[in-house]
Tab-separated table of C-alpha atoms and ligand atoms in Angstrom:
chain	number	residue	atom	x	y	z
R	1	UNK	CA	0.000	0.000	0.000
R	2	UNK	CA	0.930	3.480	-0.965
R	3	UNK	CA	0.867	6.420	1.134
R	4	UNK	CA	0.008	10.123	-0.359
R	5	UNK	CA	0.898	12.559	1.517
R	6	UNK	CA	-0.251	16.601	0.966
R	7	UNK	CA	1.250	18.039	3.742
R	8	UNK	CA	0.542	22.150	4.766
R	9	UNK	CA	1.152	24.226	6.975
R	10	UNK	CA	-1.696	23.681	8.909
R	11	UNK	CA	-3.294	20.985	7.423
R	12	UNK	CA	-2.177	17.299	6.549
R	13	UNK	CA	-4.176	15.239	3.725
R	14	UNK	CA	-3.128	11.803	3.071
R	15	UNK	CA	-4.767	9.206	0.889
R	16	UNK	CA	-3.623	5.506	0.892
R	17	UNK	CA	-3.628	3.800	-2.790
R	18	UNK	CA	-3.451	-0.102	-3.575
R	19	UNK	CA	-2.573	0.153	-7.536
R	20	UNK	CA	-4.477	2.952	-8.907
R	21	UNK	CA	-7.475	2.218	-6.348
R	22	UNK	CA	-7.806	4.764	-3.246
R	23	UNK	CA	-8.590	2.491	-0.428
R	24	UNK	CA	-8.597	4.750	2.537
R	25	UNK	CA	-8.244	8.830	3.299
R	26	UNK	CA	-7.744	10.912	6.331
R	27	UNK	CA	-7.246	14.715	6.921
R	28	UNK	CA	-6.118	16.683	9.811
R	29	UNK	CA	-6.643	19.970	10.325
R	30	UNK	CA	-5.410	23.067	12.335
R	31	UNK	CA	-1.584	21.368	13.425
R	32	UNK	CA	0.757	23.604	15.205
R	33	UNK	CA	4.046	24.392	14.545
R	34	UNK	CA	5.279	21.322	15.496
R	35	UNK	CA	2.785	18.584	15.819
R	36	UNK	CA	3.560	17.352	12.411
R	37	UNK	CA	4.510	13.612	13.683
R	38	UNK	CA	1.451	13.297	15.913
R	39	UNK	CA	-0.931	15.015	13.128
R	40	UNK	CA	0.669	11.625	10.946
R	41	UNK	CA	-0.100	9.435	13.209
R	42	UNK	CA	-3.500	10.706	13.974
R	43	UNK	CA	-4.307	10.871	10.283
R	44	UNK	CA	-2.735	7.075	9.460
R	45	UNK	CA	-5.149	5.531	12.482
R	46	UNK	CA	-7.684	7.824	11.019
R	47	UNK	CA	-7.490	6.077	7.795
R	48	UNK	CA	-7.103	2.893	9.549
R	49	UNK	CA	-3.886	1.582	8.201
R	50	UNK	CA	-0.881	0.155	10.129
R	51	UNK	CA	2.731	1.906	8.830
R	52	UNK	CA	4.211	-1.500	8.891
R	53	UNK	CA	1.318	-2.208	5.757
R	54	UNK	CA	2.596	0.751	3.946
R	55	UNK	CA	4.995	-0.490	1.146
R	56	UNK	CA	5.707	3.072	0.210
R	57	UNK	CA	5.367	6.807	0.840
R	58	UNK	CA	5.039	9.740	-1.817
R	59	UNK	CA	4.609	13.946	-1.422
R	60	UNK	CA	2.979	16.637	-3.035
R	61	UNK	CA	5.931	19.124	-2.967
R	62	UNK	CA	5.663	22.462	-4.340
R	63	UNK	CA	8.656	23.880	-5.292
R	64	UNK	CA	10.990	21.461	-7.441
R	65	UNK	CA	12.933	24.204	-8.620
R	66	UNK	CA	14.905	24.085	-11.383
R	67	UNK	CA	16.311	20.801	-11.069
R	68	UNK	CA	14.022	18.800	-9.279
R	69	UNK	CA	11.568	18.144	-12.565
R	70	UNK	CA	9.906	14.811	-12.546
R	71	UNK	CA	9.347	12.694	-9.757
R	72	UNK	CA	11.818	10.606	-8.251
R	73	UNK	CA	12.883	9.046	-5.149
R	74	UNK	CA	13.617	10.912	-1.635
R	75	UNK	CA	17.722	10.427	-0.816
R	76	UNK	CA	19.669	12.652	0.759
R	77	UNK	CA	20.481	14.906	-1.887
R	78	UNK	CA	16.883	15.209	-2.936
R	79	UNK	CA	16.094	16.604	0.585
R	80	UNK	CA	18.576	19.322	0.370
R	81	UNK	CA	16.952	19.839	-2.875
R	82	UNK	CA	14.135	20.402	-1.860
R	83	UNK	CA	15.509	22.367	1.255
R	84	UNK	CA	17.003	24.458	-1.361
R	85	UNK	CA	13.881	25.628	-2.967
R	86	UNK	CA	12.400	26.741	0.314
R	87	UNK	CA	12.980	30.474	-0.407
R	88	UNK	CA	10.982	29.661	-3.584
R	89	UNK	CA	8.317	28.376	-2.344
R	90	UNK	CA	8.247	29.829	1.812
R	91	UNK	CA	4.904	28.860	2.224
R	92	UNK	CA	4.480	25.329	1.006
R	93	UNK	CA	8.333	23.443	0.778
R	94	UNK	CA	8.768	23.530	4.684
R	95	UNK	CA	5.640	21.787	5.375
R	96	UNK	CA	6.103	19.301	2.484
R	97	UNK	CA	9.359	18.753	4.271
R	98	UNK	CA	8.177	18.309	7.745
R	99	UNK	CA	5.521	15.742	6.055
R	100	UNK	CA	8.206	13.774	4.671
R	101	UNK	CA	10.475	13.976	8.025
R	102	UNK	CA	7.561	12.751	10.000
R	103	UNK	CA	7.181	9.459	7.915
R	104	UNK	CA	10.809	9.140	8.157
R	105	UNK	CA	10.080	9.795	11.895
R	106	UNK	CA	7.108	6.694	12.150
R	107	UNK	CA	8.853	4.562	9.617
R	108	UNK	CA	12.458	4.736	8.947
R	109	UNK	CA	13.123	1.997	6.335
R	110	UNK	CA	10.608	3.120	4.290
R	111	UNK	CA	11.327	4.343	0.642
R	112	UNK	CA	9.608	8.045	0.100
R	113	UNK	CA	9.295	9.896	-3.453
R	114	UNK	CA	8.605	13.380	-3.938
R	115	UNK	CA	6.527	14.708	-6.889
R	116	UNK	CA	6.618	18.858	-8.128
R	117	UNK	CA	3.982	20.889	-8.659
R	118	UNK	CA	6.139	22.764	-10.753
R	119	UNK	CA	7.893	19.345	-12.676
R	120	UNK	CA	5.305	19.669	-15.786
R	121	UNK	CA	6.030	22.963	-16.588
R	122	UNK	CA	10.022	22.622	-16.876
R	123	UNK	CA	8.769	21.264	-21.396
R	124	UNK	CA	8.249	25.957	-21.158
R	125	UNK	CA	10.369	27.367	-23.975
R	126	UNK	CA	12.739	29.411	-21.968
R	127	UNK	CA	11.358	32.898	-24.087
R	128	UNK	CA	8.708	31.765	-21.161
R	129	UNK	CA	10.268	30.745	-18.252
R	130	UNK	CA	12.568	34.006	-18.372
R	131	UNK	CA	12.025	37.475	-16.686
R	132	UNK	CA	14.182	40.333	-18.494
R	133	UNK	CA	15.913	40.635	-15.179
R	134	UNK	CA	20.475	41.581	-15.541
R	135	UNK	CA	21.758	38.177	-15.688
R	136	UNK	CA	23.038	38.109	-12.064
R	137	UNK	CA	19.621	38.282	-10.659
R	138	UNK	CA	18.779	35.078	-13.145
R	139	UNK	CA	21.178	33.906	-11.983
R	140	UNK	CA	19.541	33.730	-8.219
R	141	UNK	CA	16.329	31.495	-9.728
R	142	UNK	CA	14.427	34.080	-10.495
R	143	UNK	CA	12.509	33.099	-13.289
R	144	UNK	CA	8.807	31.416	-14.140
R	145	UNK	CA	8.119	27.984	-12.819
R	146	UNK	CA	4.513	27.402	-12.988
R	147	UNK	CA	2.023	25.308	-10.399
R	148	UNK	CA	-0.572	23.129	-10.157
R	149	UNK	CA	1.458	20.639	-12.607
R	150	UNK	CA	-0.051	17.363	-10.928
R	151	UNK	CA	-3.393	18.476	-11.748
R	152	UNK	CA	-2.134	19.275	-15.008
R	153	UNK	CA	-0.597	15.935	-15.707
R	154	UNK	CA	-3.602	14.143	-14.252
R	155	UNK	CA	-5.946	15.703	-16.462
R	156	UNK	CA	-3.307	14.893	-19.256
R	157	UNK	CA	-3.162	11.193	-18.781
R	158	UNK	CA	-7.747	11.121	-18.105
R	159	UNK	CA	-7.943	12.881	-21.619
R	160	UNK	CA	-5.282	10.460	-23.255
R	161	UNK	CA	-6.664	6.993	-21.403
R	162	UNK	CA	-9.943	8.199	-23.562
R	163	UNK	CA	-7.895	8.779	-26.521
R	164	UNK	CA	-9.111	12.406	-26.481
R	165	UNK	CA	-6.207	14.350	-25.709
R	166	UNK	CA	-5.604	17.033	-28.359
R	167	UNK	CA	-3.075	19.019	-30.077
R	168	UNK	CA	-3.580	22.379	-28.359
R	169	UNK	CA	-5.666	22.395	-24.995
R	170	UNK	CA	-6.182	24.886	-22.524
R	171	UNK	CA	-6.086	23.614	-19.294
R	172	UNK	CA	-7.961	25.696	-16.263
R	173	UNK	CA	-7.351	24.764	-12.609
R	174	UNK	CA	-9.838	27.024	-10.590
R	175	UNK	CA	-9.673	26.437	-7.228
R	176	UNK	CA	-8.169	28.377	-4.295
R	177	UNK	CA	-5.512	29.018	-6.273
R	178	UNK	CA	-6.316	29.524	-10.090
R	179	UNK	CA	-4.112	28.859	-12.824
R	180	UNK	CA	-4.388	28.028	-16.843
R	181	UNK	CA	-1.670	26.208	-19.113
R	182	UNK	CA	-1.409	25.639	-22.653
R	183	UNK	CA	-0.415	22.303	-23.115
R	184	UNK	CA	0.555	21.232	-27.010
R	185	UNK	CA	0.263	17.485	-27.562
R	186	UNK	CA	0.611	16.871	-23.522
R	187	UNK	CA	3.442	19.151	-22.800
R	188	UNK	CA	3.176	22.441	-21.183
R	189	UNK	CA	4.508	25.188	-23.435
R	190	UNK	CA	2.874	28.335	-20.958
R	191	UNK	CA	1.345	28.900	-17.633
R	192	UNK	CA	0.218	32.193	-15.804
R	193	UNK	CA	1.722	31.354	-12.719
R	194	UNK	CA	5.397	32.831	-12.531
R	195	UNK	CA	8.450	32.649	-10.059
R	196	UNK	CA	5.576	31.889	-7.148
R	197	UNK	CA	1.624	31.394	-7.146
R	198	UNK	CA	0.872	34.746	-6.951
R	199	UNK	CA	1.157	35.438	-10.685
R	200	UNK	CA	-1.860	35.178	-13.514
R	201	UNK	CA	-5.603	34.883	-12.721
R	202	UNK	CA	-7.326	36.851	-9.460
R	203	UNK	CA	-7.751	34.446	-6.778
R	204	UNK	CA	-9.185	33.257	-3.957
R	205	UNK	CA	-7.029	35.790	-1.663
R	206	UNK	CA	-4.040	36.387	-4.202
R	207	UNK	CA	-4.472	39.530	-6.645
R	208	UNK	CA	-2.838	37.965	-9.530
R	209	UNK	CA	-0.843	39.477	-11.959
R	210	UNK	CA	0.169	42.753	-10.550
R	211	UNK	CA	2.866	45.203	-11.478
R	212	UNK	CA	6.257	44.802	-9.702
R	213	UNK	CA	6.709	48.586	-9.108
R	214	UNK	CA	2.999	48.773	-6.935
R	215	UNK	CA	4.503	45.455	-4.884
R	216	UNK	CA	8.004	47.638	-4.293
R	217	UNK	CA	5.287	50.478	-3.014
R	218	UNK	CA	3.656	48.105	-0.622
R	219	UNK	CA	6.627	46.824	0.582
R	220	UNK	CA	7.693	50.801	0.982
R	221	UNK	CA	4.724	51.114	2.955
R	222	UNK	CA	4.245	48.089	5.256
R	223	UNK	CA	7.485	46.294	4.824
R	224	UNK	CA	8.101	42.980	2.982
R	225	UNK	CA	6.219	40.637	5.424
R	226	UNK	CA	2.765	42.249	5.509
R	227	UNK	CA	3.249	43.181	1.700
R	228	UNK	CA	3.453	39.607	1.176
R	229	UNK	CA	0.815	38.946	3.563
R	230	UNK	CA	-1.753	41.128	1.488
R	231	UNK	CA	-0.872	40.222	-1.212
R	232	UNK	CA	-1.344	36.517	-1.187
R	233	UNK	CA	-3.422	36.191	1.960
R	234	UNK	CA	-5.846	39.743	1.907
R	235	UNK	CA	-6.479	40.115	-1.777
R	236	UNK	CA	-8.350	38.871	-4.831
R	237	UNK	CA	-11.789	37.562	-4.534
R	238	UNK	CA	-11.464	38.523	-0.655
R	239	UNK	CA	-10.952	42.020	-1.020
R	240	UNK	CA	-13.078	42.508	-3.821
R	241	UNK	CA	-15.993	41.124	-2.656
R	242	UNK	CA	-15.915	40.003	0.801
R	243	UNK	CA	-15.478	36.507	0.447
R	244	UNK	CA	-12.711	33.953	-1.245
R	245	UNK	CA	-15.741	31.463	-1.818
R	246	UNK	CA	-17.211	31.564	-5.150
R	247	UNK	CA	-20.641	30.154	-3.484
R	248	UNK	CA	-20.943	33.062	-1.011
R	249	UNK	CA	-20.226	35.801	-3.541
R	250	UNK	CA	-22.960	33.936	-5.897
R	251	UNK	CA	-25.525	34.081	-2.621
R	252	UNK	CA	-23.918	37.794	-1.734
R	253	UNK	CA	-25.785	39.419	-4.731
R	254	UNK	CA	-23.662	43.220	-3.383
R	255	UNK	CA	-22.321	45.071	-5.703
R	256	UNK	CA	-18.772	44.645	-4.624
R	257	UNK	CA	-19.560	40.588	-4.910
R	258	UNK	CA	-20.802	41.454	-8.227
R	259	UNK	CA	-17.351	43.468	-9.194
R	260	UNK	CA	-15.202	40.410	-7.590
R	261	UNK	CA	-16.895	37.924	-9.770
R	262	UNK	CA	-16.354	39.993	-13.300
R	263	UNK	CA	-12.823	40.831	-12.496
R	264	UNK	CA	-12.472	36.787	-11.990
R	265	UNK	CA	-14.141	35.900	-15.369
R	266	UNK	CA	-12.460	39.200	-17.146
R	267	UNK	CA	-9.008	38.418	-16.002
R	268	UNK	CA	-9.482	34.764	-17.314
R	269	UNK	CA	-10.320	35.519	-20.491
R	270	UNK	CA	-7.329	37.678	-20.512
R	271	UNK	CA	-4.981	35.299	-19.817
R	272	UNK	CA	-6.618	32.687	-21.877
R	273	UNK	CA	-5.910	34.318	-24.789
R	274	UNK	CA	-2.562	34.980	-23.744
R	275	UNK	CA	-2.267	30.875	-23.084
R	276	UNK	CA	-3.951	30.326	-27.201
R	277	UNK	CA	-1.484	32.355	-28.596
R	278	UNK	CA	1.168	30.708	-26.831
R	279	UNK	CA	-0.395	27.393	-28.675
R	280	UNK	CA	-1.125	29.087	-31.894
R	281	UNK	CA	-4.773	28.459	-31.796
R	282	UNK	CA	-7.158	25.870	-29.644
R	283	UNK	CA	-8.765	22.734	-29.940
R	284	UNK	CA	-9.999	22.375	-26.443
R	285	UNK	CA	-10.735	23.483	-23.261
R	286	UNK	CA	-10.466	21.607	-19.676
R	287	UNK	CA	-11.696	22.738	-16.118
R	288	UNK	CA	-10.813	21.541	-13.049
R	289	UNK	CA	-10.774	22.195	-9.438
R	290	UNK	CA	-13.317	23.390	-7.370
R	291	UNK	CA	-15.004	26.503	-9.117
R	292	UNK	CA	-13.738	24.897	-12.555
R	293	UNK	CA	-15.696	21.457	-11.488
R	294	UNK	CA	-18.744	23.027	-10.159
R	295	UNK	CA	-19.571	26.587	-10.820
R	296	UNK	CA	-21.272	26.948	-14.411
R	297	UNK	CA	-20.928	30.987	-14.293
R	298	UNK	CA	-17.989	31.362	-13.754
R	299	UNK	CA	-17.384	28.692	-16.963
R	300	UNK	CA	-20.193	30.088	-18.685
R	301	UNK	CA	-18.855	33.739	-18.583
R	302	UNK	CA	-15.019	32.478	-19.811
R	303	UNK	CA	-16.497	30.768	-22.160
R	304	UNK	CA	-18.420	33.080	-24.213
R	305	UNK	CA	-15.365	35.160	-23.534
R	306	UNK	CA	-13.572	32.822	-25.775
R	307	UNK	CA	-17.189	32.787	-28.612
R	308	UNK	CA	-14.372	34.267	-31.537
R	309	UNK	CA	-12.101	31.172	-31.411
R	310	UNK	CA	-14.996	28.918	-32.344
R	311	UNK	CA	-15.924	28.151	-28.561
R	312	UNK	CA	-19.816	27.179	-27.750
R	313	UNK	CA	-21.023	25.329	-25.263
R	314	UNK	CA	-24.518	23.956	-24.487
R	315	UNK	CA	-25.777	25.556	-21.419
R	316	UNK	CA	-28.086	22.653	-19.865
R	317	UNK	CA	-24.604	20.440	-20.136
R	318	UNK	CA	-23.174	23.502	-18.281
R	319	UNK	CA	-25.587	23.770	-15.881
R	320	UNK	CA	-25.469	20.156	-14.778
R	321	UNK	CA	-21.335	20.352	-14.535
R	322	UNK	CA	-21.284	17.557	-17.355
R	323	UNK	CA	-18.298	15.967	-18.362
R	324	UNK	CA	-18.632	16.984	-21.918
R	325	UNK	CA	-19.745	20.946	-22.088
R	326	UNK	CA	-19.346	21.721	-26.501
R	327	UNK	CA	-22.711	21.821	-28.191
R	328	UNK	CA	-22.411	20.220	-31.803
R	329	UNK	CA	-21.758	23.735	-33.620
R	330	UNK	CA	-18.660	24.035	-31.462
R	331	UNK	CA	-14.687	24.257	-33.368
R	332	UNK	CA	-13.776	23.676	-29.867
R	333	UNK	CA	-14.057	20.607	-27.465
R	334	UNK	CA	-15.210	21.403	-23.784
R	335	UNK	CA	-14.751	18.980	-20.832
R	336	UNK	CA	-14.537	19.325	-16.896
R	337	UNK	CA	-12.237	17.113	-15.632
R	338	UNK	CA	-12.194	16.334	-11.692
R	339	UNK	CA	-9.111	16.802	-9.892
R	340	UNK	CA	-6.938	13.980	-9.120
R	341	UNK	CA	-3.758	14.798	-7.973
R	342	UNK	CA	-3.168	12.160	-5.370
R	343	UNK	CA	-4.071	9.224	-7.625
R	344	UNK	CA	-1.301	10.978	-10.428
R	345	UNK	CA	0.949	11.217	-7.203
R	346	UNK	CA	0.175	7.495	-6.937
R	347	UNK	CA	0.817	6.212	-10.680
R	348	UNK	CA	4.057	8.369	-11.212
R	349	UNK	CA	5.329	7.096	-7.837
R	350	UNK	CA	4.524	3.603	-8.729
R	351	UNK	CA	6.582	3.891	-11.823
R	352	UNK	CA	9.380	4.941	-10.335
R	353	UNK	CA	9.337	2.239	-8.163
R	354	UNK	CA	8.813	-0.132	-11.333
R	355	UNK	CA	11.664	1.471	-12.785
R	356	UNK	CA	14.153	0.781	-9.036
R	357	UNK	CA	12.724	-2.875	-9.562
R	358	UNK	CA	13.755	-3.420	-12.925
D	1	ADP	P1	-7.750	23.818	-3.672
D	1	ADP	O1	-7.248	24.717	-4.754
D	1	ADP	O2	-7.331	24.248	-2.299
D	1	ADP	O3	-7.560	22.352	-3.954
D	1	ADP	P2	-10.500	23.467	-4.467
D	1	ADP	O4	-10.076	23.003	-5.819
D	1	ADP	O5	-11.242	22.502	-3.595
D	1	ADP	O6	-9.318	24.071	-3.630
D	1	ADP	O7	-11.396	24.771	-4.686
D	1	ADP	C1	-11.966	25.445	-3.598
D	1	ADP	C2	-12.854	26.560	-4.117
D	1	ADP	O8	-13.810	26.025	-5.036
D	1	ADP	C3	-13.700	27.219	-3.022
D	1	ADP	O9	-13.044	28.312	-2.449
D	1	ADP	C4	-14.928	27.683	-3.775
D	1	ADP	O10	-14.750	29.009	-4.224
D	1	ADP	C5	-15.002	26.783	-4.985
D	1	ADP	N1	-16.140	25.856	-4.944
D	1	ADP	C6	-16.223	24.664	-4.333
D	1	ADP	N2	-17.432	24.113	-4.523
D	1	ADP	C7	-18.153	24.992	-5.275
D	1	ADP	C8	-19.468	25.020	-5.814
D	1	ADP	N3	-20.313	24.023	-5.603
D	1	ADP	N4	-19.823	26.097	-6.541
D	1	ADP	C9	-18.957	27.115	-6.756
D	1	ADP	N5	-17.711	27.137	-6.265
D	1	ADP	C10	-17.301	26.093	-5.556
């Protein structure tokens, strides 16, 4: 049995897979600083399994950096790796490392692999991963990486299982955190996440794409901590409208709710074209996520934002969150598929481990 572990900062999710079948899930919520190993515990006799069943552990990690670009097995080096990425990623690498301590910590023989959120981005033509920074400040790692590559890869390998997976797609993860990615025959060529999460689409409590020079203000103002705190903790959806649930802002039916929700669906569109040009055209769109999965305004709005690259989709399909959202008329294909980034975890982990064996 295989272990999945999403650890966060506050919050541990773990999901235990036999092949590709989930057989058991736990989460714990609201850990402390360091109650990590108990919170594993607690969550493994939540799920009801025994360590000394588990054949195998593997992480969600955020950061992979530049180096760390396809999943692979937890040594040493790897954890300094990963260690190394934390001022990349100062939010989400320490917890994933604390996860992967604390199985260390329950079970100490037992193999661990790490997979990157940012691994399925590293196919990006560099003209994309590159900021026009001097060359010494390159030089530090500042550059694009891109996020929520798990989900893209999962949604990937659904569409090509169904032999549906075409040339130019454009992917949308809309969740808490909101991305897109044009992927070209299965291979991300763009994303509108940058150097951190912050970057692309208004989110749930991130603004997005802003300009560097009003984040060098804000710093000015309140210094670099609570600049970083407002910007990916008190904006977006949050600020606009009160709430960083699309559901509330829906029920809210203020003004300002009103104003949150067409910034979301404007700014989409926006970067959606950006993402088609990237591909040279489009012969699909995928949601996924939580607002991508179940809100059909919020798809219905970026849709017809997209009507003049041959986009329509039938609105009772939309309505009922179908799988299949294109009405016969449409150039385009339009599907919603669900997230499943522990049972990718799972498979690419599982090869690995087919690959040690061999
Ligand atoms: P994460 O990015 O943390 O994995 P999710 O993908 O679960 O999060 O997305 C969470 C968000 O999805 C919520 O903040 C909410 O805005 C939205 N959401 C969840 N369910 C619905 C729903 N039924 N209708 C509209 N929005 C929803």
């Amino acid at each position: 049995m295989l272990l999945i572990v999403n650890a966060g900062s506050s919050s541990l999710k773990l999901k235990v897979f036999e092949g590709a079948e989930e057989m058991a899930r736990a989460t714990v919520s609201e850990i402390g600083a360091d109650g990590h190993l108990e919170a594993m515990a607690l969550g493994l006799a939540k799920a009801g399994v025994a360590v000394d069943r588990l054949t195998a552990a593997a992480h969600r990690v955020v950061h992979g950096g530049a180096d760390l670009t396809a999943t692979c097995r937890v040594t040493p080096q790897v954890l300094r790796q990963i260690a190394d990425c934390v001022p990349l990623a100062p939010l989400h690498n320490p917890a994933n490392l604390v996860g992967i301590q604390a199985v260390a910590a329950l079970a100490p023989e037992l193999p661990q692999y790490a997979a990157f959120d940012t691994a399925f981005h590293a196919t990006n033509p560099e003209v994309a991963t590159t900021y026009a920074l001097p060359l010494e400040e390159r030089q530090r790692g500042l550059r694009r990486y891109g996020f929520h590559g798990i989900s893209y890869a999962a949604l990937v390998r659904v569409l090509r299982a169904r032999g549906e997976l075409p040339e130019r797609l454009l992917a949308c993860h809309l969740g808490n955190g909101c991305s897109m990615a044009a992927i070209v025959n299965g291979r991300s060529v763009a994303t509108t996440m940058g150097y951190s999460p912050l970057d692309g689409l208004t989110m749930g409590t991130r603004t997005g794409g802003i300009d560097g020079n009003a984040v060098l203000r804000l710093a000015e103002l309140h210094g670099i901590e609570r600049a970083g705190r407002i910007l990916n903790r008190e904006s977006g959806l949050l600020a606009l409208g009160g709430s960083n649930d699309l559901r509330s802002l829906h029920a809210a039916g203020t003004a300002e709710a009103r104003f949150a929700l067409d910034h979301f669906t404007y700014w989409a569109v926006r970067h959606a074209g950006s993402m088609v040009a990237a591909m040279g055209g489009l012969d699909a769109v995928v949601f996924t996520g939580g607002i991508g999965e179940n809100d059909p305004w919020v798809r219905k709005e970026i849709l017809s934002g997209l009507r003049f690259l041959g986009v329509s989709s039938d609105p009772s399909a939309n309505d009922r969150n179908e799988i299949t959202l294109h009405d016969p008329t449409s150039r385009v294909a339009i599907w919603i598929v669900p997230a499943d980034e522990e049972r990718q975890i799972a498979l690419e982990a599982q090869a690995v481990m087919a690959g040690e064996g061999a």
